[in-house]
Coordinates of C-alpha atoms and ligand atoms in Angstrom, one line a residue:
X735 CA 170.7 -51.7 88.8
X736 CA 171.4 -55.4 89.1
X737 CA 168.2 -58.0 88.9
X738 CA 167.4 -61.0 90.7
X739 CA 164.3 -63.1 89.6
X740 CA 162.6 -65.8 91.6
X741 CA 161.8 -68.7 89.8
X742 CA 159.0 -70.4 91.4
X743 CA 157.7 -73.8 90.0
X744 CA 153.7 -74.1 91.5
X745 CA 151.6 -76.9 91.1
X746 CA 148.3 -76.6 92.9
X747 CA 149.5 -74.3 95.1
X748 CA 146.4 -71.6 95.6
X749 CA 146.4 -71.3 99.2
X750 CA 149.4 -70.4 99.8
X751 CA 150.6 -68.0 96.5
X752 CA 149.1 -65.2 98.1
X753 CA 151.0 -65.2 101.3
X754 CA 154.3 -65.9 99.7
X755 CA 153.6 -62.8 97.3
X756 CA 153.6 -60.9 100.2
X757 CA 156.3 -62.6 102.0
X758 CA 158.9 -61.9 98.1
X759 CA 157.2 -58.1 98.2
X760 CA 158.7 -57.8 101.6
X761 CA 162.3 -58.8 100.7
X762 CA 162.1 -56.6 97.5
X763 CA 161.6 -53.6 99.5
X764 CA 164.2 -55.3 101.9
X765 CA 166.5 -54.8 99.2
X766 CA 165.8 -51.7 97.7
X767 CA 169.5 -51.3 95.5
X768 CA 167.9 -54.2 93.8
X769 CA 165.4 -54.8 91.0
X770 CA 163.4 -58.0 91.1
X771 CA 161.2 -60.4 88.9
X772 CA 159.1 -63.0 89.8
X773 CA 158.7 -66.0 87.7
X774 CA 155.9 -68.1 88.2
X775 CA 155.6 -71.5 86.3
X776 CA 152.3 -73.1 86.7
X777 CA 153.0 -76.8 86.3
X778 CA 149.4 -77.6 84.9
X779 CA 147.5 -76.7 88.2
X780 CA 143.9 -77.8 88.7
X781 CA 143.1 -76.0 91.2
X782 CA 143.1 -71.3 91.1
X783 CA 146.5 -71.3 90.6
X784 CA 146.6 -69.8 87.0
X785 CA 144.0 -66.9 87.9
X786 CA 146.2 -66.2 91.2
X787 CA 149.6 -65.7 89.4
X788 CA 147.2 -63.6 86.4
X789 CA 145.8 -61.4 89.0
X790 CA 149.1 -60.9 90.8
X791 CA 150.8 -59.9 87.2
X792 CA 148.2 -57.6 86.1
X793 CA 148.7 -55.7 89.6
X794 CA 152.7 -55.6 89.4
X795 CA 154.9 -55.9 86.4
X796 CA 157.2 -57.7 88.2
X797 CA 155.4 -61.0 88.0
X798 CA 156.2 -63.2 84.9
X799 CA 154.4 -66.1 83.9
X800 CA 154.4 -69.6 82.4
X801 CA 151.7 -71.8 82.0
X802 CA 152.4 -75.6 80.9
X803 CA 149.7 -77.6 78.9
X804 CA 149.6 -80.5 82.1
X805 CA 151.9 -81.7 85.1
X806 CA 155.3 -82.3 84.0
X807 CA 156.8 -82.1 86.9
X808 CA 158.8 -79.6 89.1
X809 CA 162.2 -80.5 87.2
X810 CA 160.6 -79.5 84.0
X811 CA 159.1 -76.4 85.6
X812 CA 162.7 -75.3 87.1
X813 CA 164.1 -75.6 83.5
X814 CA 161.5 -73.2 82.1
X815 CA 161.7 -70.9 84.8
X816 CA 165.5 -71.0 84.3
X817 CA 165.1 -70.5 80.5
X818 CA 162.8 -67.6 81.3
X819 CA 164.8 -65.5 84.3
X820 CA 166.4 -62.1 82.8
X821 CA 167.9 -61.9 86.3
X822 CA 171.5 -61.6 86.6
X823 CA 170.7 -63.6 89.7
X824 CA 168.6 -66.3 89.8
X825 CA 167.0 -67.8 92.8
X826 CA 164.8 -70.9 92.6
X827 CA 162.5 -71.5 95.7
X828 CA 159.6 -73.1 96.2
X829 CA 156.0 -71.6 96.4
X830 CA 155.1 -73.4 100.0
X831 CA 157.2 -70.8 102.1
X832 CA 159.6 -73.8 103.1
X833 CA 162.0 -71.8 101.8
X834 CA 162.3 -69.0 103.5
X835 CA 162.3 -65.6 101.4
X836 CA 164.2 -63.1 103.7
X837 CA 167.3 -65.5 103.3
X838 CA 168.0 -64.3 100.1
X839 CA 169.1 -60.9 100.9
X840 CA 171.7 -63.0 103.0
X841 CA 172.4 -65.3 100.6
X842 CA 173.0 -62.2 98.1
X843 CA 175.5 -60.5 100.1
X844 CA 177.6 -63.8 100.3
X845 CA 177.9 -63.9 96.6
X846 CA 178.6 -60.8 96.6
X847 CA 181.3 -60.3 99.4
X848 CA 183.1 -63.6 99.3
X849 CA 183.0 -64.3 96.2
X850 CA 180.4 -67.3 95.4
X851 CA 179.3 -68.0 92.4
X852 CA 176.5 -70.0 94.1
X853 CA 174.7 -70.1 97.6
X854 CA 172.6 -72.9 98.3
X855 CA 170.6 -74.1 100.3
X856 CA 170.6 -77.1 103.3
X857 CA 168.2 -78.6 105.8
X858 CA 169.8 -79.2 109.5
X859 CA 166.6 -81.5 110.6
X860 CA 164.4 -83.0 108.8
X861 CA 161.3 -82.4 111.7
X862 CA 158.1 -83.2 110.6
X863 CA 158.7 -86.0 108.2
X864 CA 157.9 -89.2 108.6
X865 CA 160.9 -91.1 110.2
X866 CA 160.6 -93.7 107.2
X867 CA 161.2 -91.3 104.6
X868 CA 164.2 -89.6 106.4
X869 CA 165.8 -93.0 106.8
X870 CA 165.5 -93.7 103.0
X871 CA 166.7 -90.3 102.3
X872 CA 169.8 -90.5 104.2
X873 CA 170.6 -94.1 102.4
X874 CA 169.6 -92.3 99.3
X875 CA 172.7 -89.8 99.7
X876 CA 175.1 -92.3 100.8
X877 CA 174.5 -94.8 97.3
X878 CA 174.7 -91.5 95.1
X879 CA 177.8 -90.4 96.4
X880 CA 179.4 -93.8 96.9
X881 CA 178.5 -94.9 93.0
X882 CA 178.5 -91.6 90.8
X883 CA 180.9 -88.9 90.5
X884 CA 179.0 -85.8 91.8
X885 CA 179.3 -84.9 95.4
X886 CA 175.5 -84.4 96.4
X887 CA 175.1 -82.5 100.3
X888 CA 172.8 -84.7 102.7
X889 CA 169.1 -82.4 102.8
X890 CA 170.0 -79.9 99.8
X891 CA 166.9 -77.9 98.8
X892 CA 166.7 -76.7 95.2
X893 CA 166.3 -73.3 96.9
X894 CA 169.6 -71.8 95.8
X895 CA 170.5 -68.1 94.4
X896 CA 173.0 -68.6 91.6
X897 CA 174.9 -65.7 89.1
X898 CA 174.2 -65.9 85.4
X899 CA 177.7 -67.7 84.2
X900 CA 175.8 -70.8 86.1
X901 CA 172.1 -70.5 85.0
X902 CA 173.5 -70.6 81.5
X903 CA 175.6 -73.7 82.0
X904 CA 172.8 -75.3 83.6
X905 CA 170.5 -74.4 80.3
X906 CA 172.8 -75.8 78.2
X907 CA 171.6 -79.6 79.6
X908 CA 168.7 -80.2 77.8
X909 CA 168.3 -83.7 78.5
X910 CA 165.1 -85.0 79.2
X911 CA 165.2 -87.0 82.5
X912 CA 166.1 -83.9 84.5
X913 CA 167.7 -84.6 88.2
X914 CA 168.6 -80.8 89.0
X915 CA 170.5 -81.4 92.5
X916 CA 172.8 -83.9 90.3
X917 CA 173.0 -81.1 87.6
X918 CA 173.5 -78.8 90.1
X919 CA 176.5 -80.4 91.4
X920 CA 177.7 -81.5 87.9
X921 CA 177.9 -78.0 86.6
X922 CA 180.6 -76.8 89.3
X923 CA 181.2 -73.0 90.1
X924 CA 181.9 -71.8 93.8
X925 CA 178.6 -73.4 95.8
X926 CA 178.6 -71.8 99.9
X927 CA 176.1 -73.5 101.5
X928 CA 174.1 -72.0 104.4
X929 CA 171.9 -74.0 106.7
X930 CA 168.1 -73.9 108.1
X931 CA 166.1 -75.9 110.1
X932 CA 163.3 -77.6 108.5
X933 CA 160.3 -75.3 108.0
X934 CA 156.6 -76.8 107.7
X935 CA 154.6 -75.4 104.6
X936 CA 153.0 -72.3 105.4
X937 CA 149.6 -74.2 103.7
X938 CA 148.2 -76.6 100.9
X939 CA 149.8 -80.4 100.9
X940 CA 153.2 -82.1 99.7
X941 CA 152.6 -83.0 96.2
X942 CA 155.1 -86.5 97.2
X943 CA 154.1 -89.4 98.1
X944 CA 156.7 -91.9 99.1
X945 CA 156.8 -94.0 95.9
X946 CA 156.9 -90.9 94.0
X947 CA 160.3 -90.2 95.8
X948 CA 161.5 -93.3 95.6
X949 CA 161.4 -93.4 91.8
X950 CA 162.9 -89.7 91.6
X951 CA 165.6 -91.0 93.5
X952 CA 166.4 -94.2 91.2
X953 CA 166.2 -91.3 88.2
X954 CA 168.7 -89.3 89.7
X955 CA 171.1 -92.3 90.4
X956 CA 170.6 -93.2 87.0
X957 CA 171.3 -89.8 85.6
X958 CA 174.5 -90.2 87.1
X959 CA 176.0 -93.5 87.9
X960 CA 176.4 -96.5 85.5
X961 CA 177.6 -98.3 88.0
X962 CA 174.4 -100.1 88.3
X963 CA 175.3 -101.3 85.0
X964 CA 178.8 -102.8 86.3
X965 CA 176.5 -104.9 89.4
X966 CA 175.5 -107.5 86.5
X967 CA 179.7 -108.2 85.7
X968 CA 180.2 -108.0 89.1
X969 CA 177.7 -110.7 90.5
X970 CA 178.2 -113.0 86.9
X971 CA 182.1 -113.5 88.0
X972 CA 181.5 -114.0 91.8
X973 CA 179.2 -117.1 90.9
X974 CA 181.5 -118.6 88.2
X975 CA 184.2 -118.2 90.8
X976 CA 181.7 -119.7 93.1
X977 CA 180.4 -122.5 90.6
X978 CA 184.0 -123.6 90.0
X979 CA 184.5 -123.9 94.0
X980 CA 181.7 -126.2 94.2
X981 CA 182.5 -128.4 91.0
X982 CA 185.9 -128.9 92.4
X983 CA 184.0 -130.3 95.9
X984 CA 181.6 -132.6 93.8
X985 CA 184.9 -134.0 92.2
X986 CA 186.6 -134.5 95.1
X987 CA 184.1 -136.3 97.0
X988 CA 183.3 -138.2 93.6
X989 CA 186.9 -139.5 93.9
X990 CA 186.6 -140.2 97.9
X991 CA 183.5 -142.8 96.6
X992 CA 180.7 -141.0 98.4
X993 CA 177.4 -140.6 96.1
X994 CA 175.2 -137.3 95.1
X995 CA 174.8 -134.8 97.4
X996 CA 171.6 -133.6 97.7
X997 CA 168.2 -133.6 95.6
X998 CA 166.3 -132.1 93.3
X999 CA 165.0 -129.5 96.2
X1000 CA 168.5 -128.0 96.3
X1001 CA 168.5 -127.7 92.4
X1002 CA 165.1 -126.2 92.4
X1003 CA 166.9 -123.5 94.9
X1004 CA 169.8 -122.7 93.1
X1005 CA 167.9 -122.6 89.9
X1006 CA 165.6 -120.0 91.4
X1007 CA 168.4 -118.0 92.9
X1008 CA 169.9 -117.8 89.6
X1009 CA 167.1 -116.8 87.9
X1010 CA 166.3 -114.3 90.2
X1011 CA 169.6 -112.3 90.4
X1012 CA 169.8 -112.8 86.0
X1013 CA 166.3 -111.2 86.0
X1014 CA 167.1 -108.4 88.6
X1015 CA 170.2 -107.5 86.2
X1016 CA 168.2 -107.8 83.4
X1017 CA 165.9 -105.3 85.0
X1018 CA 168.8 -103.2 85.6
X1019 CA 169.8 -103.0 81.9
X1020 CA 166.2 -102.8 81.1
X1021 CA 166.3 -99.2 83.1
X1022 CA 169.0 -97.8 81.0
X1023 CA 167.3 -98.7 77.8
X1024 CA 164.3 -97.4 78.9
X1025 CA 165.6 -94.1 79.7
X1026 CA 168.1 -94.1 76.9
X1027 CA 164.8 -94.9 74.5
X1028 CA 162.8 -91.6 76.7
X1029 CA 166.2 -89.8 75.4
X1030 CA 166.4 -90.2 71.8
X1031 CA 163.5 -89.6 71.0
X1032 CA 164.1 -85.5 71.8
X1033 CA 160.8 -84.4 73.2
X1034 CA 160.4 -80.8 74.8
X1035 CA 160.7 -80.5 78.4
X1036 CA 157.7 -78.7 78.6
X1037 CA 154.9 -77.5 76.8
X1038 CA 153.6 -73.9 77.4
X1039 CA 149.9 -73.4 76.9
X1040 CA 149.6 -69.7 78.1
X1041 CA 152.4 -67.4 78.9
X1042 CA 152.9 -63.5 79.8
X1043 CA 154.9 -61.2 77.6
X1044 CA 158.6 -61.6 77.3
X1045 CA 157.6 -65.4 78.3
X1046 CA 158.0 -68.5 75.9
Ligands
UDP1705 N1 155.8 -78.7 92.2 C1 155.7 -78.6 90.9 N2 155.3 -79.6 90.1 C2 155.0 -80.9 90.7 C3 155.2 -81.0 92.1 C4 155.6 -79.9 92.8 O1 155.9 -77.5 90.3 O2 154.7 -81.8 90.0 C5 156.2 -77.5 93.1 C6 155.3 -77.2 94.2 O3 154.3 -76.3 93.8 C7 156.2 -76.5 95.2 C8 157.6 -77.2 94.9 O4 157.5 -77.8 93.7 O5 156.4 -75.1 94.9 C9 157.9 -78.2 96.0 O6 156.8 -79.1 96.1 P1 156.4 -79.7 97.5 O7 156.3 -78.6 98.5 O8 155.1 -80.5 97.3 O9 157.6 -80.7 97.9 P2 158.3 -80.9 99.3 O10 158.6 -79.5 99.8 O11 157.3 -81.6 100.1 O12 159.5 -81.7 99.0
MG1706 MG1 157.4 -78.0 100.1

């Protein structure tokens, strides 16, 4: 009998475990030629969390758990999750019911019929968010595919079932600054995508804020593109080129007889200019270093403080 485990990354999420319990119970007896296992990682909740998920694994052996020692993020809880799914399918999905469960018996017969080695996941709207954050979003997908070499889809959820030959290639990158829809896409295999409208969470709040997103989404440009890097070069030749223009003029009208052009208000201008676009490059570089430095230094992902058997 084949398996499929659920990997589900929860951070504060008490209201609303219980109802997607029942909601994954449902699709298990949906699919009855299936086994299941549900693998809960409890990204250092504060709130019930940790008792829910105990209580729900003392009552059905199904139900796996991982708890870490604080917040380190849902990318970090995916990895685990990953590392800990026997399943020779693999679904990620949230805990918030945004995801909805019964698609994965769909999603399950298209790997299986035509062939997939992936099925994931897309959002058709994006109703219910605030029109601010959509517009960023959308620009979001346009730089990443414009500058890096991955091909990411416009509203991809992490919700995806995959087979094991990709779990285990996705294991295999254990760097630290995780971006998973980049790694996703990096890894290749067969993806089908299937689409959904945008579902509101079922209960509990979204744990991110805009500035929170905004810096996941400089990560995962940065995971993946150095042509940031190349913007410096880029902008350094233009004003040579342009520096060169302009010393030409001065020399001509020097020879014509006329006298300076301009005062000290223009220089104070084009000194600032400069100095703005040298320290914005600077800041670039700064970045890379930065996340090169968070690289080398070869922490764990994660730290587990409490785990169920056949867990680490
Ligand atoms: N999550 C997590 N760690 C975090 C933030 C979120 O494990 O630091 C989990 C959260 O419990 C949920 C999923 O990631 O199951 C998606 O989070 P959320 O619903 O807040 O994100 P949204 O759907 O609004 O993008
Ligand atoms: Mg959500």
């Amino acid at each position: 009998m084949k398996k499929i485990s659920l990997v589900v990354p929860c951070y504060n999420e008490q209201e609303v475990l219980p109802y997607f319990y029942a909601e994954v119970v449902k699709l298990s007896a949906a699919m009855p030629t299936m086994a299941f296992e549900f693998v809960f990682v409890d990204d250092g909740s504060q709130d019930c969390t940790l008792p829910i998920i105990k209580d729900l694994q003392r009552a059905d052996n199904r139900v796996k758990y991982l708890s870490f020692s604080r917040n380190f993020g849902k990318e970090s809880a995916i990895y685990a999750g990953l590392k800990n799914a026997s399943g020779d399918y693999v679904a990620i999905m949230d805990a918030d019911l945004q995801d909805p469960p019964q698609l994965i018996k769909e999603m399950y017969h298209i790997i299986k019929t035509e062939g997939y080695d992936c099925v994931a996941t897309r959002r058709t709207n994006r109703k219910g968010e605030p029109p601010v954050r959509s517009f960023f979003a959308r620009r979001f997908y346009r730089i990443i595919n414009a500058i890096s070499n991955i091909e990411l889809v416009e509203g991809a959820r992490d919700f995806r079932l995959m087979n094991r030959q990709m779990v285990d290639s996705i294991l295999q990158i254990c760097e630290y600054n995780r971006f998973s829809k980049g790694i996703f896409a990096w890894v290749g295999f067969r993806t089908k995508w299937v689409e959904y409208n945008n579902q509101q969470r079922a209960a509990g709040n979204t744990k991110w804020s805009f500035w929170k997103l905004y810096s996941y989404s400089l990560d995962g440009i940065m995971a993946f593109s150095t042509t940031p890097l190349a913007v410096s070069s880029v902008i350094g030749l233009v004003f040579f080129l342009v520096s060169l223009m302009l010393l030409a003029g001065l020399l001509i009208k020097q020879m014509l007889g006329g006298g300076s052009i301009f005062g000290w208000p223009f220089l104070l201008c084009i000194l600032l200019f400069i100095t703005g676009i040298q320290l914005f490059c600077t800041g670039i570089v700064g970045q890379y270093v930065s996340k090169t430095y968070l690289e080398t230094k070869h922490r764990p992902i994660y730290i587990v403080k409490e785990f169920s058997d056949e867990c680490s």
